[in-house]
Amino acid sequence: MLAVPGTPNSAARSLAEEVSSIARSELPGLDARIGYVDGGDDAFPSLEAVLAHAAAEQKARAGADTRAELGAATVVVPLLAGPDSALLRRIRQAIMNSGSGAELTDVLGPHPLLAEALHVRLSEAGLARADRARLFTVATAADGIILATVGGEEAVQAAGITGMLLAARLAVPVLAAALDEEGAIARTAEQLRGSGSQQLALAPYLIGPEIADGLVGAAAAEAGCAAAEPLGAYGAVGRLVLSNYAAAVGITLPTQAQGVPVR
C-alpha cells in the first residue's frame, strides 16, 4: 500500500501509479494499491478507506477458504524521501483507524540510490555533469548544492546523509536545508557562497506530492539560483518502495530489485 501525501490531484495519482508500476515490474504478482493521506472520495480514496477495504477483502477470502491465512499482511510504504513526523503520525493514525493491522515501513531514505536520483535530476536540468568520469564540462554546472527537504530538523539531518553521498558523486559541497523553515534556504545559500561557491543549484530531496506547487521555485528564487525537478517517479524510487515492502514481509528480491545499484 503506497501512502501518498499532499494534495490529491491528477499529477500525484500519475506519479503514484508509475511508482507502483515500477514495483510490480520488479515483482510480478505484487498487489500494489494507492491510498491518499488527504484523500476522501472515489477519485482519490483515503489511505484509511483503502486499508479498511483491503482488510475486508482478506477476511472474506479467509471465510471462503479455511486454508487461507489472515497473516498475509498489508504493508504501508510512505512515499517520502525523508522523515516527516507530522505526516507519519497521520499515516499511523489512518492504519489504526482502519483496523487493518497493516505494518508501516520506514521512509525511502537516506539511501545511495536517492543520491543517484538527485544527480540525474541535476544533470537533466544542466546543473551537473551526467558522468563525473567523463572529461567534458557543463557551463552551467553548480559548484554548491542546496538539498531542500521538508519535515524539520530530523528531515534535514537525514537529507544530510544522502547529501554526503551526492557531494562525493559531484565533488562539490552539498548542504541540506528545510523548505518549511523560514529563511533556512537563504541562510544555506549564504553559507555556501561564504565558503567559496559561486554558482549554486537547489536539488529537491522530495518525491513531489508532499509539497505545494510553486514552493521549490520560490525557494530557488530566495536562494538566487536554478533548481532541479523533484525525484518523482525515477526508477530508484519504485525499487526502494519494493525493497521496503520486501524487508517488511521477509522476502528476498532479485538483485536488480533490491535497491542496489547495478553497474
mmCIF file of C-alpha atoms in Angstrom:
data_model
loop_
_atom_site.group_PDB
_atom_site.id
_atom_site.type_symbol
_atom_site.label_atom_id
_atom_site.label_comp_id
_atom_site.label_asym_id
_atom_site.label_seq_id
_atom_site.Cartn_x
_atom_site.Cartn_y
_atom_site.Cartn_z
ATOM 1 C CA MET A 1 0.000 0.000 0.000
ATOM 2 C CA LEU A 2 1.587 3.240 -1.162
ATOM 3 C CA ALA A 3 0.723 6.126 1.198
ATOM 4 C CA VAL A 4 0.712 9.305 -0.893
ATOM 5 C CA PRO A 5 0.993 12.614 0.999
ATOM 6 C CA GLY A 6 -0.018 16.072 -0.122
ATOM 7 C CA THR A 7 -2.990 17.434 -2.038
ATOM 8 C CA PRO A 8 -4.603 14.667 -4.131
ATOM 9 C CA ASN A 9 -4.602 15.597 -7.815
ATOM 10 C CA SER A 10 -4.030 14.022 -11.216
ATOM 11 C CA ALA A 11 -0.272 14.664 -11.097
ATOM 12 C CA ALA A 12 0.047 12.902 -7.725
ATOM 13 C CA ARG A 13 -2.045 9.979 -8.976
ATOM 14 C CA SER A 14 0.027 9.636 -12.160
ATOM 15 C CA LEU A 15 3.258 9.664 -10.172
ATOM 16 C CA ALA A 16 1.977 7.128 -7.620
ATOM 17 C CA GLU A 17 0.710 4.828 -10.372
ATOM 18 C CA GLU A 18 4.079 4.959 -12.119
ATOM 19 C CA VAL A 19 5.950 4.177 -8.896
ATOM 20 C CA SER A 20 3.578 1.258 -8.250
ATOM 21 C CA SER A 21 4.085 0.036 -11.820
ATOM 22 C CA ILE A 22 7.853 0.022 -11.333
ATOM 23 C CA ALA A 23 7.461 -2.046 -8.159
ATOM 24 C CA ARG A 24 5.118 -4.523 -9.883
ATOM 25 C CA SER A 25 7.511 -4.904 -12.826
ATOM 26 C CA GLU A 26 10.257 -5.921 -10.403
ATOM 27 C CA LEU A 27 7.991 -8.376 -8.524
ATOM 28 C CA PRO A 28 5.300 -9.820 -10.804
ATOM 29 C CA GLY A 29 2.096 -10.629 -8.959
ATOM 30 C CA LEU A 30 2.555 -7.874 -6.381
ATOM 31 C CA ASP A 31 -0.801 -6.434 -5.260
ATOM 32 C CA ALA A 32 0.139 -2.739 -5.158
ATOM 33 C CA ARG A 33 -2.529 -0.235 -4.135
ATOM 34 C CA ILE A 34 -2.586 3.502 -3.506
ATOM 35 C CA GLY A 35 -4.114 5.468 -0.628
ATOM 36 C CA TYR A 36 -4.005 9.239 -0.200
ATOM 37 C CA VAL A 37 -3.261 10.707 3.210
ATOM 38 C CA ASP A 38 -5.538 13.650 2.380
ATOM 39 C CA GLY A 39 -7.916 11.716 0.136
ATOM 40 C CA GLY A 40 -11.594 11.161 0.698
ATOM 41 C CA ASP A 41 -13.541 10.473 -2.494
ATOM 42 C CA ASP A 42 -13.800 7.848 -5.231
ATOM 43 C CA ALA A 43 -11.137 9.500 -7.392
ATOM 44 C CA PHE A 44 -8.670 9.829 -4.523
ATOM 45 C CA PRO A 45 -9.590 7.313 -1.799
ATOM 46 C CA SER A 46 -8.176 7.947 1.642
ATOM 47 C CA LEU A 47 -5.465 5.687 2.988
ATOM 48 C CA GLU A 48 -7.764 4.653 5.846
ATOM 49 C CA ALA A 49 -10.564 3.646 3.438
ATOM 50 C CA VAL A 50 -8.260 1.659 1.118
ATOM 51 C CA LEU A 51 -6.739 -0.172 4.086
ATOM 52 C CA ALA A 52 -10.171 -0.995 5.515
ATOM 53 C CA HIS A 53 -11.312 -2.302 2.122
ATOM 54 C CA ALA A 54 -8.193 -4.482 1.787
ATOM 55 C CA ALA A 55 -8.756 -5.890 5.282
ATOM 56 C CA ALA A 56 -12.399 -6.704 4.439
ATOM 57 C CA GLU A 57 -11.299 -8.493 1.257
ATOM 58 C CA GLN A 58 -8.786 -10.526 3.218
ATOM 59 C CA LYS A 59 -11.374 -11.572 5.794
ATOM 60 C CA ALA A 60 -13.794 -12.542 3.043
ATOM 61 C CA ARG A 61 -11.167 -14.737 1.400
ATOM 62 C CA ALA A 62 -10.365 -16.374 4.723
ATOM 63 C CA GLY A 63 -14.068 -17.040 5.317
ATOM 64 C CA ALA A 64 -14.471 -18.632 1.894
ATOM 65 C CA ASP A 65 -11.383 -20.817 2.190
ATOM 66 C CA THR A 66 -10.499 -22.361 5.524
ATOM 67 C CA ARG A 67 -6.939 -22.818 4.251
ATOM 68 C CA ALA A 68 -6.483 -19.061 3.781
ATOM 69 C CA GLU A 69 -4.404 -17.227 6.328
ATOM 70 C CA LEU A 70 -5.158 -13.772 7.679
ATOM 71 C CA GLY A 71 -1.428 -13.268 8.130
ATOM 72 C CA ALA A 72 -0.886 -12.096 4.533
ATOM 73 C CA ALA A 73 -0.298 -8.652 5.950
ATOM 74 C CA THR A 74 -0.758 -5.329 4.232
ATOM 75 C CA VAL A 75 2.401 -3.234 4.262
ATOM 76 C CA VAL A 76 2.173 0.554 4.052
ATOM 77 C CA VAL A 77 5.120 2.315 2.412
ATOM 78 C CA PRO A 78 5.172 6.125 2.775
ATOM 79 C CA LEU A 79 6.001 7.906 -0.484
ATOM 80 C CA LEU A 80 8.539 10.100 1.294
ATOM 81 C CA ALA A 81 12.263 10.505 0.698
ATOM 82 C CA GLY A 82 12.884 11.540 4.299
ATOM 83 C CA PRO A 83 11.155 11.587 7.690
ATOM 84 C CA ASP A 84 8.263 13.943 8.357
ATOM 85 C CA SER A 85 6.993 13.251 11.859
ATOM 86 C CA ALA A 86 3.663 15.049 11.397
ATOM 87 C CA LEU A 87 2.831 13.127 8.223
ATOM 88 C CA LEU A 88 3.985 9.820 9.668
ATOM 89 C CA ARG A 89 1.748 10.339 12.731
ATOM 90 C CA ARG A 90 -1.216 10.820 10.405
ATOM 91 C CA ILE A 91 -0.340 7.668 8.472
ATOM 92 C CA ARG A 92 -0.084 5.658 11.710
ATOM 93 C CA GLN A 93 -3.454 7.034 12.808
ATOM 94 C CA ALA A 94 -5.031 6.025 9.480
ATOM 95 C CA ILE A 95 -3.665 2.500 9.943
ATOM 96 C CA MET A 96 -5.106 2.315 13.470
ATOM 97 C CA ASN A 97 -8.475 3.695 12.378
ATOM 98 C CA SER A 98 -8.733 1.214 9.510
ATOM 99 C CA GLY A 99 -8.451 -1.792 11.829
ATOM 100 C CA SER A 100 -6.311 -3.461 9.163
ATOM 101 C CA GLY A 101 -3.316 -4.302 11.333
ATOM 102 C CA ALA A 102 -1.098 -3.099 8.487
ATOM 103 C CA GLU A 103 2.617 -2.623 9.043
ATOM 104 C CA LEU A 104 4.263 0.729 8.360
ATOM 105 C CA THR A 105 7.754 0.742 6.849
ATOM 106 C CA ASP A 106 10.468 3.369 7.062
ATOM 107 C CA VAL A 107 10.619 6.216 4.560
ATOM 108 C CA LEU A 108 12.747 5.675 1.445
ATOM 109 C CA GLY A 109 15.909 7.485 2.505
ATOM 110 C CA PRO A 110 18.646 8.074 3.208
ATOM 111 C CA HIS A 111 19.952 5.736 0.506
ATOM 112 C CA PRO A 112 22.695 5.748 -2.162
ATOM 113 C CA LEU A 113 20.065 5.313 -4.879
ATOM 114 C CA LEU A 114 18.491 8.617 -3.881
ATOM 115 C CA ALA A 115 21.877 10.311 -4.275
ATOM 116 C CA GLU A 116 21.987 8.802 -7.762
ATOM 117 C CA ALA A 117 18.477 10.090 -8.485
ATOM 118 C CA LEU A 118 19.401 13.594 -7.290
ATOM 119 C CA HIS A 119 22.463 13.525 -9.553
ATOM 120 C CA VAL A 120 20.301 12.540 -12.516
ATOM 121 C CA ARG A 121 17.761 15.305 -11.855
ATOM 122 C CA LEU A 122 20.560 17.896 -11.575
ATOM 123 C CA SER A 123 22.157 16.693 -14.812
ATOM 124 C CA GLU A 124 18.773 16.776 -16.586
ATOM 125 C CA ALA A 125 18.496 20.439 -15.592
ATOM 126 C CA GLY A 126 22.018 21.148 -16.869
ATOM 127 C CA LEU A 127 23.266 21.795 -13.340
ATOM 128 C CA ALA A 128 25.717 18.888 -13.058
ATOM 129 C CA ARG A 129 27.764 16.639 -15.296
ATOM 130 C CA ALA A 130 25.953 13.411 -16.080
ATOM 131 C CA ASP A 131 29.118 11.383 -15.513
ATOM 132 C CA ARG A 132 31.957 12.572 -13.310
ATOM 133 C CA ALA A 133 34.382 10.246 -15.101
ATOM 134 C CA ARG A 134 33.947 11.985 -18.440
ATOM 135 C CA LEU A 135 36.244 14.877 -19.269
ATOM 136 C CA PHE A 136 33.689 17.330 -20.666
ATOM 137 C CA THR A 137 32.309 20.198 -18.595
ATOM 138 C CA VAL A 138 28.857 21.736 -18.273
ATOM 139 C CA ALA A 139 28.988 25.531 -18.367
ATOM 140 C CA THR A 140 26.032 25.828 -16.012
ATOM 141 C CA ALA A 141 27.210 23.130 -13.577
ATOM 142 C CA ALA A 142 26.783 24.181 -9.961
ATOM 143 C CA ASP A 143 29.711 24.395 -7.564
ATOM 144 C CA GLY A 144 27.453 24.216 -4.498
ATOM 145 C CA ILE A 145 24.165 22.365 -3.914
ATOM 146 C CA ILE A 146 21.297 23.193 -1.561
ATOM 147 C CA LEU A 147 19.487 19.947 -0.746
ATOM 148 C CA ALA A 148 15.926 21.072 0.013
ATOM 149 C CA THR A 149 13.667 18.947 2.195
ATOM 150 C CA VAL A 150 10.601 19.238 4.434
ATOM 151 C CA GLY A 151 9.889 17.815 7.875
ATOM 152 C CA GLY A 152 12.003 19.878 10.235
ATOM 153 C CA GLU A 153 15.395 19.193 11.784
ATOM 154 C CA GLU A 154 15.081 15.396 11.664
ATOM 155 C CA ALA A 155 14.470 15.584 7.918
ATOM 156 C CA VAL A 156 17.427 17.937 7.426
ATOM 157 C CA GLN A 157 19.746 15.563 9.277
ATOM 158 C CA ALA A 158 18.546 12.581 7.238
ATOM 159 C CA ALA A 159 18.894 14.544 3.994
ATOM 160 C CA GLY A 160 22.435 15.438 5.041
ATOM 161 C CA ILE A 161 23.415 11.765 4.896
ATOM 162 C CA THR A 162 22.253 11.464 1.292
ATOM 163 C CA GLY A 163 23.840 14.869 0.703
ATOM 164 C CA MET A 164 27.260 13.495 1.640
ATOM 165 C CA LEU A 165 26.813 10.753 -0.957
ATOM 166 C CA LEU A 166 25.792 13.335 -3.554
ATOM 167 C CA ALA A 167 28.794 15.514 -2.680
ATOM 168 C CA ALA A 168 31.074 12.537 -3.287
ATOM 169 C CA ARG A 169 29.487 11.969 -6.711
ATOM 170 C CA LEU A 170 29.739 15.621 -7.782
ATOM 171 C CA ALA A 171 32.888 16.691 -5.898
ATOM 172 C CA VAL A 172 31.121 19.899 -4.756
ATOM 173 C CA PRO A 173 29.765 20.924 -1.332
ATOM 174 C CA VAL A 174 26.173 19.932 -0.552
ATOM 175 C CA LEU A 175 24.202 21.335 2.394
ATOM 176 C CA ALA A 176 20.676 20.346 3.428
ATOM 177 C CA ALA A 177 18.018 22.894 4.394
ATOM 178 C CA ALA A 178 14.314 22.834 5.242
ATOM 179 C CA LEU A 179 11.840 24.374 2.828
ATOM 180 C CA ASP A 180 9.350 24.693 5.671
ATOM 181 C CA GLU A 181 11.675 26.677 7.941
ATOM 182 C CA GLU A 182 11.557 30.402 7.279
ATOM 183 C CA GLY A 183 14.856 31.745 5.960
ATOM 184 C CA ALA A 184 16.641 28.373 6.014
ATOM 185 C CA ILE A 185 17.191 28.219 2.253
ATOM 186 C CA ALA A 186 18.584 31.766 2.102
ATOM 187 C CA ARG A 187 20.898 31.114 5.077
ATOM 188 C CA THR A 188 22.210 27.943 3.475
ATOM 189 C CA ALA A 189 22.828 29.758 0.186
ATOM 190 C CA GLU A 190 24.752 32.445 2.088
ATOM 191 C CA GLN A 191 26.798 29.776 3.869
ATOM 192 C CA LEU A 192 27.759 28.101 0.584
ATOM 193 C CA ARG A 193 28.688 31.398 -1.034
ATOM 194 C CA GLY A 194 30.683 32.342 2.038
ATOM 195 C CA SER A 195 32.727 29.166 1.646
ATOM 196 C CA GLY A 196 33.572 29.971 -1.983
ATOM 197 C CA SER A 197 30.719 28.532 -4.066
ATOM 198 C CA GLN A 198 29.597 30.989 -6.749
ATOM 199 C CA GLN A 199 27.089 29.053 -8.844
ATOM 200 C CA LEU A 200 24.505 27.334 -6.690
ATOM 201 C CA ALA A 201 21.710 24.910 -7.508
ATOM 202 C CA LEU A 202 18.740 23.735 -5.493
ATOM 203 C CA ALA A 203 18.066 19.978 -5.519
ATOM 204 C CA PRO A 204 14.686 18.974 -4.038
ATOM 205 C CA TYR A 205 15.128 15.935 -1.778
ATOM 206 C CA LEU A 206 11.441 15.266 -2.307
ATOM 207 C CA ILE A 207 9.298 12.881 -4.314
ATOM 208 C CA GLY A 208 6.904 15.672 -5.300
ATOM 209 C CA PRO A 209 3.327 15.292 -3.995
ATOM 210 C CA GLU A 210 4.297 16.195 -0.433
ATOM 211 C CA ILE A 211 4.937 19.869 -1.269
ATOM 212 C CA ALA A 212 2.716 22.667 -2.549
ATOM 213 C CA ASP A 213 3.025 23.777 -6.165
ATOM 214 C CA GLY A 214 5.476 26.623 -6.575
ATOM 215 C CA LEU A 215 7.346 26.012 -3.308
ATOM 216 C CA VAL A 216 10.529 24.796 -4.988
ATOM 217 C CA GLY A 217 10.507 27.705 -7.434
ATOM 218 C CA ALA A 218 10.022 30.193 -4.601
ATOM 219 C CA ALA A 219 12.893 28.637 -2.654
ATOM 220 C CA ALA A 220 15.188 28.793 -5.686
ATOM 221 C CA ALA A 221 14.309 32.467 -6.138
ATOM 222 C CA GLU A 222 15.042 33.062 -2.449
ATOM 223 C CA ALA A 223 18.471 31.475 -2.893
ATOM 224 C CA GLY A 224 19.098 33.229 -6.210
ATOM 225 C CA CYS A 225 19.789 30.014 -8.100
ATOM 226 C CA ALA A 226 18.318 27.471 -10.511
ATOM 227 C CA ALA A 227 16.513 24.326 -9.339
ATOM 228 C CA ALA A 228 16.263 20.732 -10.489
ATOM 229 C CA GLU A 229 12.996 18.808 -10.559
ATOM 230 C CA PRO A 230 11.862 16.692 -7.573
ATOM 231 C CA LEU A 231 12.774 12.997 -7.640
ATOM 232 C CA GLY A 232 9.360 11.991 -8.980
ATOM 233 C CA ALA A 233 8.897 8.505 -10.394
ATOM 234 C CA TYR A 234 12.594 7.885 -11.005
ATOM 235 C CA GLY A 235 13.198 4.131 -11.251
ATOM 236 C CA ALA A 236 15.119 4.012 -7.971
ATOM 237 C CA VAL A 237 12.069 5.346 -6.106
ATOM 238 C CA GLY A 238 9.954 2.399 -7.248
ATOM 239 C CA ARG A 239 12.742 -0.053 -6.378
ATOM 240 C CA LEU A 240 13.114 1.417 -2.890
ATOM 241 C CA VAL A 241 9.352 1.175 -2.314
ATOM 242 C CA LEU A 242 9.563 -2.505 -3.242
ATOM 243 C CA SER A 243 12.689 -3.001 -1.121
ATOM 244 C CA ASN A 244 10.916 -1.604 1.964
ATOM 245 C CA TYR A 245 7.931 -3.884 1.320
ATOM 246 C CA ALA A 246 10.156 -6.929 0.854
ATOM 247 C CA ALA A 247 12.059 -6.231 4.072
ATOM 248 C CA ALA A 248 8.762 -5.979 5.970
ATOM 249 C CA VAL A 249 7.412 -9.311 4.714
ATOM 250 C CA GLY A 250 10.765 -11.105 4.750
ATOM 251 C CA ILE A 251 11.195 -11.958 1.085
ATOM 252 C CA THR A 252 14.382 -11.831 -0.972
ATOM 253 C CA LEU A 253 14.237 -9.856 -4.190
ATOM 254 C CA PRO A 254 16.226 -10.360 -7.372
ATOM 255 C CA THR A 255 19.496 -8.372 -7.272
ATOM 256 C CA GLN A 256 18.249 -5.631 -9.598
ATOM 257 C CA ALA A 257 15.206 -5.029 -7.378
ATOM 258 C CA GLN A 258 16.978 -4.868 -4.027
ATOM 259 C CA GLY A 259 17.634 -1.158 -4.125
ATOM 260 C CA VAL A 260 21.280 -1.800 -5.009
ATOM 261 C CA PRO A 261 22.787 -0.008 -7.997
ATOM 262 C CA VAL A 262 23.518 -2.379 -10.858
ATOM 263 C CA ARG A 263 26.619 -1.407 -12.816
#
